[in-house]
Coordinates of C-alpha atoms in Angstrom, one line a residue:
Chain U
X1 CA -11.9 -12.6 11.0
X2 CA -10.7 -11.5 7.5
X3 CA -14.0 -10.2 6.8
X4 CA -14.2 -8.3 10.1
X5 CA -11.0 -6.8 9.4
X6 CA -12.1 -5.4 6.2
X7 CA -15.4 -3.9 7.6
X8 CA -13.5 -2.2 10.2
X9 CA -11.2 -0.6 7.6
X10 CA -13.8 0.5 5.0
X11 CA -16.7 1.2 7.5
X12 CA -14.9 4.4 8.5
X13 CA -15.0 5.8 4.9
X14 CA -13.4 9.0 5.9
X15 CA -10.3 7.3 7.5
X16 CA -10.2 5.0 4.8
X17 CA -10.3 7.3 2.1
X18 CA -7.6 9.5 3.9
X19 CA -5.3 6.4 4.0
X20 CA -6.0 5.7 0.3
X21 CA -5.4 9.3 -0.6
X22 CA -1.9 9.4 1.2
X23 CA -0.8 6.2 -0.6
X24 CA -2.3 7.2 -3.9
X25 CA -0.4 10.6 -3.6
X26 CA 2.8 9.0 -2.5
X27 CA 2.5 6.2 -5.3
X28 CA 1.4 8.9 -8.1
X29 CA 4.2 11.2 -7.3
X30 CA 7.1 8.4 -7.0
X31 CA 5.8 6.9 -10.2
X32 CA 5.2 10.3 -12.1
X33 CA 8.6 11.7 -11.2
X34 CA 10.5 8.6 -11.6
X35 CA 9.1 8.1 -15.0
X36 CA 9.6 11.6 -16.1
X37 CA 13.3 11.4 -14.9
X38 CA 13.7 8.1 -16.9
X39 CA 12.2 9.7 -19.7
X40 CA 14.6 12.9 -19.7
X41 CA 17.3 10.3 -19.3
X42 CA 16.2 8.4 -22.0
X43 CA 16.2 11.8 -24.2
X44 CA 19.8 12.2 -23.6
X45 CA 20.9 8.9 -25.3
X46 CA 17.9 8.8 -27.7
X47 CA 20.1 9.4 -30.7
X48 CA 22.3 6.4 -29.6
X49 CA 19.5 4.3 -29.4
X50 CA 18.0 5.3 -32.8
X51 CA 21.6 4.5 -34.4
X52 CA 21.1 0.9 -33.7
X53 CA 23.3 -0.9 -36.5
X54 CA 26.8 0.0 -35.5
X55 CA 28.0 -1.7 -32.2
X56 CA 31.0 0.6 -31.6
X57 CA 31.2 4.4 -31.4
X58 CA 34.6 6.0 -31.8
X59 CA 35.2 9.6 -30.8
X60 CA 37.8 11.9 -29.4
X61 CA 38.9 11.0 -26.0
X62 CA 37.8 14.1 -24.4
X63 CA 34.1 13.5 -25.5
X64 CA 31.9 13.5 -22.3
X65 CA 28.4 12.7 -23.8
X66 CA 26.4 12.6 -27.1
X67 CA 26.1 16.0 -27.8
X68 CA 29.8 17.3 -26.7
X69 CA 31.1 16.6 -30.0
X70 CA 34.9 17.0 -30.5
X71 CA 35.6 16.8 -34.2
X72 CA 38.3 14.2 -35.6
X73 CA 40.3 14.5 -38.6
X74 CA 38.8 12.9 -41.6
X75 CA 41.9 10.4 -41.7
X76 CA 40.6 8.9 -38.6
X77 CA 38.1 7.1 -40.5
X78 CA 40.9 5.3 -42.5
X79 CA 42.8 4.4 -39.3
X80 CA 39.6 2.8 -37.6
X81 CA 39.0 1.0 -40.8
X82 CA 42.5 -0.3 -40.7
X83 CA 42.1 -1.9 -37.2
X84 CA 42.0 -5.7 -37.3
X85 CA 38.5 -7.1 -36.5
X86 CA 36.5 -4.1 -38.1
X87 CA 33.9 -5.4 -40.6
X88 CA 32.9 -1.9 -41.5
X89 CA 33.6 1.9 -40.3
X90 CA 31.5 4.9 -41.6
X91 CA 31.7 8.6 -40.7
X92 CA 28.8 10.3 -38.8
X93 CA 28.4 14.1 -38.7
X94 CA 26.5 15.7 -35.9
X95 CA 26.2 19.3 -35.5
X96 CA 24.1 22.2 -34.8
X97 CA 23.2 24.3 -37.6
X98 CA 20.7 27.4 -38.0
X99 CA 17.9 26.7 -40.3
X100 CA 16.3 30.0 -41.8
X101 CA 12.6 29.8 -41.5
X102 CA 10.3 31.3 -44.1
X103 CA 9.2 34.0 -41.6
X104 CA 12.7 35.3 -41.3
X105 CA 13.4 33.6 -38.0
X106 CA 16.4 31.0 -37.3
X107 CA 15.8 27.9 -35.5
X108 CA 18.8 25.9 -34.3
X109 CA 18.7 22.5 -35.6
X110 CA 20.7 19.1 -34.9
X111 CA 21.9 18.0 -38.4
X112 CA 23.1 14.4 -38.9
X113 CA 25.4 13.4 -41.7
X114 CA 25.2 9.9 -42.9
X115 CA 27.6 7.9 -44.7
X116 CA 27.0 8.7 -48.5
X117 CA 27.3 5.2 -49.6
X118 CA 25.6 3.1 -46.9
X119 CA 23.2 5.9 -45.1
X120 CA 24.2 4.2 -41.9
X121 CA 23.0 6.0 -38.6
X122 CA 19.6 7.0 -40.3
X123 CA 16.3 7.5 -38.7
X124 CA 14.8 4.3 -37.2
X125 CA 11.3 5.2 -38.8
X126 CA 10.3 6.9 -41.8
X127 CA 6.7 8.5 -42.1
X128 CA 7.0 9.6 -45.5
X129 CA 9.6 9.1 -48.4
X130 CA 12.7 6.7 -47.7
X131 CA 16.3 7.4 -46.5
X132 CA 17.4 6.5 -50.1
X133 CA 15.8 9.6 -51.3
X134 CA 18.6 11.3 -49.5
X135 CA 20.8 10.8 -52.6
X136 CA 18.4 13.3 -54.5
X137 CA 19.9 16.8 -54.9
X138 CA 20.0 19.1 -51.7
X139 CA 17.8 16.0 -49.9
X140 CA 17.3 16.2 -46.3
X141 CA 14.9 14.2 -44.0
X142 CA 13.3 16.2 -41.2
X143 CA 11.9 14.6 -37.9
X144 CA 8.2 14.7 -37.7
X145 CA 7.9 16.5 -34.6
X146 CA 10.3 19.3 -35.8
X147 CA 8.5 19.6 -39.1
X148 CA 5.2 20.2 -37.8
X149 CA 6.4 22.6 -34.8
X150 CA 9.4 24.6 -35.0
X151 CA 10.2 24.2 -38.7
X152 CA 6.4 24.6 -39.6
X153 CA 5.4 26.9 -42.1
X154 CA 3.4 29.9 -41.9
X155 CA 0.6 29.8 -44.5
X156 CA 0.5 32.9 -46.9
X157 CA -2.3 34.4 -49.0
X158 CA -2.2 34.6 -52.7
X159 CA 0.1 37.9 -52.5
X160 CA 2.5 35.8 -50.5
X161 CA 1.8 37.6 -47.2
X162 CA 1.6 35.7 -44.1
X163 CA -2.0 35.0 -42.8
X164 CA -2.2 36.6 -39.1
X165 CA -3.4 33.9 -36.6
X166 CA -3.4 30.9 -39.3
X167 CA -2.3 27.5 -37.8
X168 CA 1.3 26.7 -39.0
X169 CA 1.5 24.1 -41.7
X170 CA 3.9 21.1 -41.0
X171 CA 7.0 20.8 -43.6
X172 CA 6.1 18.5 -46.3
X173 CA 8.2 16.5 -49.3
X174 CA 9.1 19.1 -51.5
X175 CA 9.3 22.0 -49.1
X176 CA 12.6 23.9 -49.1
X177 CA 14.9 25.0 -46.0
X178 CA 17.7 27.4 -45.8
X179 CA 20.6 25.9 -43.8
X180 CA 23.4 28.1 -43.5
X181 CA 22.7 30.0 -46.5
X182 CA 22.4 26.7 -48.5
X183 CA 19.3 25.3 -50.1
X184 CA 18.0 22.0 -48.6
X185 CA 14.9 20.2 -50.0
X186 CA 12.9 18.0 -47.7
X187 CA 12.6 14.4 -49.2
X188 CA 11.4 12.7 -46.4
X189 CA 9.7 12.8 -43.0
X190 CA 10.9 10.6 -40.2
X191 CA 10.2 9.8 -36.8
X192 CA 13.0 9.3 -34.2
X193 CA 13.4 9.3 -30.4
X194 CA 12.9 13.2 -28.9
X195 CA 16.5 14.6 -27.9
X196 CA 17.2 16.2 -24.8
X197 CA 17.1 19.8 -26.2
X198 CA 14.1 18.8 -28.2
X199 CA 15.6 20.6 -31.3
X200 CA 14.5 19.6 -34.7
X201 CA 16.6 17.0 -36.3
X202 CA 17.7 16.9 -40.0
X203 CA 19.3 13.9 -41.6
X204 CA 21.4 14.3 -44.8
X205 CA 24.5 12.7 -46.2
X206 CA 27.9 13.2 -44.5
X207 CA 29.3 15.2 -47.6
X208 CA 26.2 17.5 -47.9
X209 CA 26.1 17.9 -43.8
X210 CA 29.8 19.2 -44.1
X211 CA 28.8 21.8 -46.9
X212 CA 25.9 22.9 -44.5
X213 CA 28.2 23.0 -41.6
X214 CA 30.3 26.2 -40.9
X215 CA 33.6 25.9 -42.1
X216 CA 35.9 24.3 -39.8
X217 CA 39.2 22.3 -40.0
X218 CA 37.7 19.0 -38.7
X219 CA 34.2 17.9 -39.2
X220 CA 34.2 14.2 -38.5
X221 CA 32.1 13.7 -35.3
X222 CA 32.0 9.9 -34.8
X223 CA 33.2 6.9 -36.5
X224 CA 30.5 4.0 -36.2
X225 CA 32.1 0.5 -36.6
X226 CA 31.0 -2.9 -36.4
X227 CA 33.2 -5.8 -35.3
X228 CA 33.8 -8.7 -37.8
X229 CA 31.9 -11.8 -37.2
X230 CA 32.8 -13.4 -33.8
X231 CA 34.7 -10.5 -32.2
X232 CA 32.9 -8.8 -29.4
X233 CA 32.0 -5.1 -29.3
X234 CA 34.2 -4.8 -26.1
X235 CA 37.1 -6.6 -27.9
X236 CA 37.0 -4.3 -31.0
X237 CA 36.6 -1.2 -28.6
X238 CA 40.1 -2.5 -26.9
X239 CA 41.7 -2.9 -30.1
X240 CA 40.6 0.3 -31.7
X241 CA 41.8 2.4 -28.5
X242 CA 45.0 0.6 -28.5
X243 CA 45.5 1.2 -32.1
X244 CA 44.3 4.6 -33.0
X245 CA 44.4 6.4 -29.6
X246 CA 40.8 7.5 -30.0
X247 CA 38.1 6.5 -27.6
X248 CA 35.6 3.8 -28.5
X249 CA 32.7 2.7 -26.6
X250 CA 29.9 0.2 -27.4
X251 CA 26.4 1.4 -27.8
X252 CA 25.5 0.6 -24.3
X253 CA 28.4 1.9 -22.9
X254 CA 28.2 5.2 -24.5
X255 CA 24.4 5.5 -23.6
X256 CA 25.6 4.9 -19.9
X257 CA 28.5 7.3 -20.2
X258 CA 25.8 10.2 -21.5
X259 CA 23.5 9.3 -18.9
X260 CA 26.1 9.6 -16.1
X261 CA 27.4 12.6 -17.5
X262 CA 23.8 14.4 -17.0
X263 CA 23.5 12.7 -13.6
X264 CA 27.0 14.2 -12.4
X265 CA 26.9 17.6 -13.8
X266 CA 23.2 18.5 -14.0
X267 CA 20.6 18.9 -11.1
X268 CA 18.2 16.8 -12.7
X269 CA 18.7 13.8 -10.7
X270 CA 18.7 16.0 -7.3
X271 CA 15.7 17.9 -8.2
X272 CA 13.7 14.7 -9.3
X273 CA 15.2 12.8 -6.2
X274 CA 13.8 15.6 -3.9
X275 CA 10.2 15.1 -5.5
X276 CA 10.2 11.4 -5.1
X277 CA 11.5 11.8 -1.3
X278 CA 8.8 14.2 -0.9
X279 CA 6.2 12.1 -2.4
X280 CA 7.6 9.1 0.0
X281 CA 7.7 11.4 2.9
X282 CA 4.1 13.1 2.5
X283 CA 2.8 9.9 1.7
X284 CA 4.3 8.2 4.9
X285 CA 2.9 11.0 7.1
X286 CA -0.7 11.1 5.6
X287 CA -1.0 7.2 5.5
X288 CA 1.0 6.6 8.4
X289 CA -0.7 9.0 10.6
X290 CA -4.2 8.1 9.4
X291 CA -3.6 4.4 9.7
X292 CA -2.3 5.0 13.2
X293 CA -5.3 7.1 14.1
X294 CA -7.6 4.5 12.7
X295 CA -6.1 1.7 14.8
X296 CA -6.2 4.0 17.9
X297 CA -9.8 4.8 17.3
X298 CA -10.4 1.0 17.0
X299 CA -8.2 0.0 20.1
X300 CA -11.2 -0.5 22.2
X301 CA -12.6 -3.0 19.6
X302 CA -9.2 -4.7 19.4
X303 CA -9.4 -5.0 23.1
X304 CA -12.9 -6.4 22.9
X305 CA -11.8 -8.9 20.3
X306 CA -8.6 -9.8 22.3
X307 CA -11.0 -10.4 25.5
X308 CA -13.3 -12.6 23.6
X309 CA -10.6 -15.0 22.3
X310 CA -8.8 -13.3 19.4
X311 CA -5.1 -13.8 19.8
X312 CA -2.2 -11.1 19.5
X313 CA -1.2 -12.9 16.4
X314 CA -4.5 -12.9 14.8
X315 CA -5.2 -9.3 15.4
X316 CA -1.8 -8.4 13.9
X317 CA -2.8 -10.5 10.9
X318 CA -5.8 -8.3 10.7
X319 CA -3.8 -4.9 10.9
X320 CA -1.4 -6.7 8.1
X321 CA -4.4 -7.4 6.0
X322 CA -5.6 -4.0 6.4
X323 CA -2.3 -2.2 5.7
X324 CA -2.2 -4.9 2.6
X325 CA -5.6 -3.8 1.1
X326 CA -4.9 0.0 1.5
X327 CA -1.7 -0.3 0.0
X328 CA -2.7 -2.3 -3.1
X329 CA -5.6 0.0 -3.8
X330 CA -3.3 3.2 -3.2
X331 CA -0.4 1.5 -5.3
X332 CA -3.0 0.8 -8.1
X333 CA -4.7 4.3 -8.1
X334 CA -1.5 5.9 -8.0
X335 CA 0.3 4.1 -10.9
X336 CA -3.0 4.1 -12.6
X337 CA -3.3 7.9 -12.5
X338 CA 0.7 8.4 -13.3
X339 CA 0.0 6.1 -16.4
X340 CA -2.7 8.4 -17.4
X341 CA -0.5 11.3 -17.3
X342 CA 1.3 11.0 -20.8
X343 CA -2.2 10.0 -22.2
X344 CA -3.8 13.2 -21.0
X345 CA -0.7 15.4 -22.0
X346 CA -1.4 14.1 -25.7
X347 CA 1.3 15.1 -28.2
X348 CA 3.1 17.5 -25.8
X349 CA 7.0 17.5 -25.2
X350 CA 6.4 15.4 -21.7
X351 CA 9.2 13.1 -21.4
X352 CA 7.7 10.1 -19.6
X353 CA 8.9 6.6 -19.5
X354 CA 7.4 4.3 -17.3
X355 CA 9.6 1.0 -16.8
X356 CA 8.7 -2.1 -14.9
X357 CA 11.7 -1.0 -12.4
X358 CA 9.8 2.0 -11.8
X359 CA 6.5 0.1 -10.8
X360 CA 8.6 -2.1 -8.7
X361 CA 10.1 0.8 -7.0
X362 CA 6.7 2.5 -6.2
X363 CA 5.6 -0.9 -5.0
X364 CA 8.4 -1.1 -2.7
X365 CA 8.1 2.3 -1.3
X366 CA 4.3 2.0 -0.8
X367 CA 5.1 -1.4 1.1
X368 CA 7.6 0.5 3.3
X369 CA 4.9 3.1 4.1
X370 CA 2.3 0.4 4.8
X371 CA 4.8 -1.6 7.0
X372 CA 5.9 1.6 8.9
X373 CA 2.3 2.6 9.5
X374 CA 1.2 -1.0 10.3
X375 CA 4.2 -1.5 12.6
X376 CA 3.3 1.6 14.7
X377 CA -0.3 0.3 15.0
X378 CA 1.0 -3.3 15.9
X379 CA 3.0 -2.0 18.8
X380 CA -0.3 -0.8 20.3
X381 CA -1.9 -3.9 19.8
X382 CA 0.9 -6.0 21.2
X383 CA 0.8 -3.9 24.2
X384 CA -3.0 -3.7 24.3
X385 CA -4.5 -5.3 27.7
X386 CA -7.6 -6.8 27.0
X387 CA -8.8 -5.5 30.5
X388 CA -9.1 -2.1 28.5
X389 CA -12.7 -3.4 27.7
X390 CA -13.7 -2.9 31.2
X391 CA -12.5 0.4 31.7
X392 CA -15.3 3.0 31.5
Chain M
X1 CA -13.3 -5.8 58.0
X2 CA -14.4 -9.5 57.6
X3 CA -13.8 -11.2 54.3
X4 CA -16.5 -13.7 53.3
X5 CA -15.2 -16.8 52.3
X6 CA -16.6 -20.5 51.8
X7 CA -14.9 -21.3 55.0
X8 CA -16.7 -18.7 57.2
X9 CA -19.6 -20.7 59.0
X10 CA -21.3 -17.4 60.3
X11 CA -22.2 -16.3 56.8
X12 CA -23.9 -19.3 55.1
X13 CA -25.0 -16.8 52.4
X14 CA -21.4 -16.7 51.3
X15 CA -21.8 -20.5 50.1
X16 CA -23.2 -21.5 46.9
X17 CA -25.6 -24.2 46.5
X18 CA -23.6 -27.1 47.6
X19 CA -25.2 -29.6 45.0
X20 CA -23.9 -27.5 42.0
X21 CA -20.4 -27.9 40.9
X22 CA -18.5 -24.8 41.4
X23 CA -17.8 -22.6 38.4
X24 CA -15.5 -20.1 39.9
X25 CA -13.3 -20.7 43.1
X26 CA -11.0 -17.8 44.1
X27 CA -9.1 -17.8 47.1
X28 CA -6.8 -15.0 48.6
X29 CA -6.6 -13.1 45.3
X30 CA -4.3 -10.2 45.3
X31 CA -3.5 -7.8 42.4
X32 CA -1.7 -4.5 42.5
X33 CA -1.3 -1.7 40.0
X34 CA 1.9 0.4 39.7
X35 CA 5.2 0.0 41.6
X36 CA 6.8 1.8 44.7
X37 CA 5.1 4.6 46.1
X38 CA 2.5 4.8 43.4
X39 CA 1.5 1.2 44.1
X40 CA -2.2 0.6 44.6
X41 CA -3.9 -2.5 45.8
X42 CA -6.9 -3.4 43.8
X43 CA -7.6 -6.7 45.3
X44 CA -6.3 -7.6 48.9
X45 CA -6.9 -11.2 49.3
X46 CA -10.3 -12.0 47.7
X47 CA -12.2 -15.4 48.5
X48 CA -15.3 -16.1 46.2
X49 CA -16.8 -19.0 45.1
X50 CA -19.5 -19.2 42.3
X51 CA -21.7 -22.3 41.2
X52 CA -22.9 -23.4 38.2
X53 CA -26.5 -22.3 37.4
X54 CA -25.9 -19.2 39.7
X55 CA -26.1 -15.4 38.9
X56 CA -23.6 -13.5 41.1
X57 CA -23.5 -9.9 41.4
X58 CA -20.6 -8.1 42.5
X59 CA -21.6 -4.6 44.0
X60 CA -19.6 -2.0 45.8
X61 CA -18.2 1.6 45.4
X62 CA -16.1 2.9 42.7
X63 CA -12.5 1.5 43.1
X64 CA -13.3 -1.2 45.2
X65 CA -12.0 -3.8 43.0
X66 CA -15.0 -5.3 41.2
X67 CA -14.0 -4.7 37.8
X68 CA -10.3 -6.1 38.6
X69 CA -11.7 -9.1 40.2
X70 CA -13.9 -10.1 36.9
X71 CA -10.9 -9.3 34.9
X72 CA -8.8 -11.9 36.8
X73 CA -11.8 -14.3 36.9
X74 CA -12.4 -13.9 32.9
X75 CA -8.6 -14.4 32.4
X76 CA -7.7 -11.0 30.9
X77 CA -5.8 -9.6 33.9
X78 CA -3.0 -11.5 35.6
X79 CA -3.4 -11.8 39.3
X80 CA -0.5 -11.4 41.7
X81 CA -1.2 -13.9 44.5
X82 CA -3.5 -16.3 45.6
X83 CA -5.6 -19.0 43.7
X84 CA -8.3 -18.7 41.2
X85 CA -9.8 -21.5 39.4
X86 CA -12.5 -21.2 36.8
X87 CA -14.3 -24.5 35.8
X88 CA -11.1 -26.1 37.3
X89 CA -8.6 -24.2 35.1
X90 CA -6.0 -21.8 36.8
X91 CA -5.1 -19.4 34.3
X92 CA -1.8 -18.8 36.0
X93 CA -0.8 -22.2 34.8
X94 CA -1.7 -21.7 31.2
X95 CA 0.3 -20.0 28.4
X96 CA -1.0 -16.8 27.0
X97 CA -2.3 -18.4 24.0
X98 CA -3.9 -21.5 25.8
X99 CA -5.6 -18.8 28.1
X100 CA -6.9 -16.6 25.0
X101 CA -8.3 -19.9 23.4
X102 CA -9.7 -21.0 26.5
X103 CA -11.4 -17.6 26.9
X104 CA -12.7 -17.8 23.5
X105 CA -14.3 -21.1 23.9
X106 CA -15.6 -20.6 27.6
X107 CA -16.4 -17.1 28.3
X108 CA -18.8 -14.4 26.9
X109 CA -18.6 -10.9 27.7
X110 CA -21.1 -8.2 27.9
X111 CA -19.6 -4.7 28.3
X112 CA -21.1 -1.3 29.6
X113 CA -20.5 0.4 26.6
X114 CA -21.7 -2.7 24.6
X115 CA -18.6 -2.6 22.5
X116 CA -20.2 -3.6 19.1
X117 CA -18.2 -3.1 16.0
X118 CA -19.6 0.0 14.4
X119 CA -19.3 -1.2 11.0
X120 CA -20.9 -4.6 11.2
X121 CA -24.6 -5.3 11.5
X122 CA -26.4 -6.8 14.3
X123 CA -26.0 -10.4 13.2
X124 CA -22.3 -10.1 12.1
X125 CA -21.6 -8.5 15.7
X126 CA -23.2 -11.4 17.5
X127 CA -21.3 -14.1 15.2
X128 CA -18.1 -12.5 16.0
X129 CA -17.4 -15.0 18.7
X130 CA -17.8 -18.0 16.5
X131 CA -15.8 -16.4 13.6
X132 CA -13.0 -15.9 16.4
X133 CA -13.4 -19.8 17.1
X134 CA -12.7 -20.3 13.1
X135 CA -16.5 -20.8 11.9
X136 CA -17.0 -19.5 8.4
X137 CA -18.7 -16.2 8.0
X138 CA -22.1 -17.4 6.5
X139 CA -22.8 -20.1 9.3
X140 CA -21.9 -17.9 12.0
X141 CA -24.1 -15.0 10.7
X142 CA -26.9 -17.8 10.3
X143 CA -26.4 -19.1 13.8
X144 CA -26.3 -15.4 15.0
X145 CA -29.5 -14.6 13.5
X146 CA -31.4 -17.6 15.3
X147 CA -29.6 -16.1 18.5
X148 CA -30.9 -12.8 17.6
X149 CA -34.4 -14.2 17.5
X150 CA -34.0 -15.7 21.0
X151 CA -33.2 -11.9 22.4
X152 CA -36.0 -10.6 20.3
X153 CA -34.2 -8.8 17.6
X154 CA -34.8 -11.4 14.7
X155 CA -36.2 -8.6 12.4
X156 CA -33.4 -6.0 13.2
X157 CA -30.5 -8.5 12.3
X158 CA -29.2 -6.2 9.4
X159 CA -29.2 -3.0 11.3
X160 CA -25.8 -1.3 12.1
X161 CA -25.3 -0.6 15.9
X162 CA -25.9 3.2 15.3
X163 CA -29.6 2.1 14.1
X164 CA -30.3 0.4 17.4
X165 CA -31.3 1.9 20.8
X166 CA -29.1 1.4 23.7
X167 CA -31.3 -1.6 25.1
X168 CA -31.3 -3.3 21.4
X169 CA -27.5 -2.9 21.5
X170 CA -27.2 -4.6 24.7
X171 CA -29.4 -7.3 23.4
X172 CA -27.0 -8.0 20.5
X173 CA -24.2 -7.9 23.1
X174 CA -25.9 -10.8 24.9
X175 CA -26.7 -12.4 22.0
X176 CA -23.0 -12.2 21.1
X177 CA -22.1 -13.3 24.6
X178 CA -24.3 -16.6 24.3
X179 CA -23.7 -17.5 20.8
X180 CA -20.7 -19.8 21.3
X181 CA -22.3 -21.5 24.6
X182 CA -19.9 -20.2 27.0
X183 CA -19.6 -21.7 30.5
X184 CA -19.1 -18.3 32.1
X185 CA -20.7 -14.9 31.1
X186 CA -19.1 -12.0 32.6
X187 CA -20.9 -8.8 32.5
X188 CA -19.6 -5.2 33.4
X189 CA -22.5 -2.7 34.3
X190 CA -24.7 -4.1 31.8
X191 CA -27.7 -1.9 32.7
X192 CA -25.8 1.4 33.6
X193 CA -26.4 2.9 29.9
X194 CA -29.8 2.0 30.0
X195 CA -33.3 3.4 31.7
X196 CA -34.9 1.7 34.3
X197 CA -37.4 -0.3 32.4
X198 CA -35.1 -1.3 29.4
X199 CA -32.7 -2.4 32.4
X200 CA -35.2 -4.8 33.7
X201 CA -36.0 -6.2 30.4
X202 CA -32.4 -6.8 29.7
X203 CA -31.9 -8.4 33.2
X204 CA -35.0 -10.7 32.5
X205 CA -33.7 -11.7 29.5
X206 CA -30.4 -12.7 30.9
X207 CA -32.2 -14.4 33.7
X208 CA -34.2 -16.5 31.1
X209 CA -31.9 -17.3 28.5
X210 CA -28.6 -16.8 30.1
X211 CA -28.7 -18.7 33.2
X212 CA -28.4 -22.5 32.9
X213 CA -27.5 -25.5 34.9
X214 CA -23.9 -25.6 33.6
X215 CA -23.3 -21.8 33.1
X216 CA -22.4 -19.1 35.8
X217 CA -23.1 -15.4 35.4
X218 CA -21.2 -12.7 37.0
X219 CA -22.4 -9.2 36.8
X220 CA -20.6 -6.0 38.2
X221 CA -23.1 -3.4 38.9
X222 CA -23.8 -0.2 40.7
X223 CA -27.5 -0.6 39.6
X224 CA -29.6 -1.4 43.0
X225 CA -32.5 -1.6 40.8
X226 CA -31.5 -5.0 39.5
X227 CA -30.1 -6.3 42.6
X228 CA -33.3 -8.5 42.9
X229 CA -32.2 -10.5 39.7
X230 CA -29.2 -12.0 41.6
X231 CA -29.0 -15.2 43.4
X232 CA -26.2 -14.0 45.6
X233 CA -24.8 -10.5 45.9
X234 CA -21.2 -9.9 46.9
X235 CA -20.4 -6.5 48.3
X236 CA -17.0 -5.3 47.9
X237 CA -15.1 -2.6 49.6
X238 CA -11.4 -1.7 49.4
X239 CA -10.3 -4.8 47.6
X240 CA -12.1 -7.2 49.6
X241 CA -15.4 -9.0 49.4
X242 CA -16.9 -7.6 52.5
X243 CA -20.2 -9.7 52.6
X244 CA -22.2 -11.9 50.6
X245 CA -25.8 -12.0 50.8
X246 CA -28.9 -13.6 49.0
X247 CA -31.5 -11.0 50.0
X248 CA -30.7 -7.4 48.7
X249 CA -32.3 -6.3 51.8
X250 CA -29.6 -7.8 53.7
X251 CA -27.1 -5.3 52.1
X252 CA -28.6 -2.6 54.1
X253 CA -28.1 -4.1 57.7

């Protein structure tokens, strides 16, 4: 009877496609919107992920998320280093500095100052040059997306005038930038995680960053620390907080602190939640209604099958099988189309991160839609009197 | 109004051939739809017997209870009172599951509107009862093609119902009703959707291949043109079997 169920389902192409479209739409919308939400949320703590070596981040107790920098006094670095169980601790500068472009415009950049001695906290991947080149005079490393977009140079003719309509040229090693009226030389191009604000990221040494930075009394953004052998990150966090009065968090905790800030204080989750809910509701409405209509149209045939000896359980099995088939096809198409979105968007700024949890969530949502649609149909079939077949 | 029963000596036509075993035996069957003031008595104590090898027609005006009676006989509708045995089995004493299983094995249906699945071809439609009984699709379709040969549609086995005429669709329905070798075939207005000539062809076919010594046929019909094919005709009115005759001409008297 599986064969009969499938032929009944696929034979009515208009309804079959209608159900598939509803489920595909729901699946696509839920997967795509959830993945973009995850992508955006991932960007909020992308810098923490990139700074992979240190286990513990130490900061001002009022810091709420990674970009909420509240500078510390430089002496705090020594206090953290003095906490028993700290294997090493290094300073990190993180701040927004305006770069003057060669066309006269200014571009806000995220400047990261790394410990001069160890260069800990550097970019995860170098495209050109090496992190050690930061030791060269005025050296900075620029992220590849920033170098080829917002910091890209406008080509000039022999007289030094900008060529109109010419495609901007990416920054390359040897090019110079002006950061807060100070010269910086590009010594490397790196690839890092995109940040929430999508500003260009410029890495340099801590001492040079404090020169680029506007003059302030306190410039130390974070202290990055590593527990000595055998001590867990959580234990070190407790010790640092107890002995310095500063706030310390493990890398994972700080990532979640950042995510939770954006979830609590921005409308992002609500907006995406609405889109996901709409996808679910519209999918349920389209697929459920079409599936129910399909069952109603076939009620007479179900009645005939019941009269001819097909039991209620067998008929319900046929409906479940039909729901399962449309569910699987709709899920597959929706997820497939969603996965195509980042491919089709090429090198755009689209934040898209498809997790297995998102696939599972979509699977659950599509299953719920199919179960709802099938249940309404099942009630009809359970109540169906086979004598319906003799009613003209 | 007189009720024809097997105990009514003045109406010998009410009795089937005494040598043949009984296929259907109903006594005092009642059935009502609705409750209270909206209650409608569809059957008011029907007595009827049908023997194996017999083609019995149920005739009468609309609303007289013909369809309700064959629904009760076929076990797809529960009666309220009385007794009704089909080959010695009383559906009232069977569970829903056992009833469904018994119906699947022993009863064949021919419907007025054919009720063929529009997305299955002729052979697949005819094979449905076998698939319900658990036979594999390929074996069932193979047997269905043989049965379609017997009803003269061997060359149209791949056709969808929409590609067949009304008469051809009814032949497929007959093949479907016969394929699993049922003991009782129940037909509801099998010729009402067909023209006169096609109706006769269908009835001749039924008479030829469906009637067997160990099988009975019950046909509900309004179509007086096919009364001549019946072994006996039971005329119903107001929920009762009013009269049973062997000769259609006797219905007029």
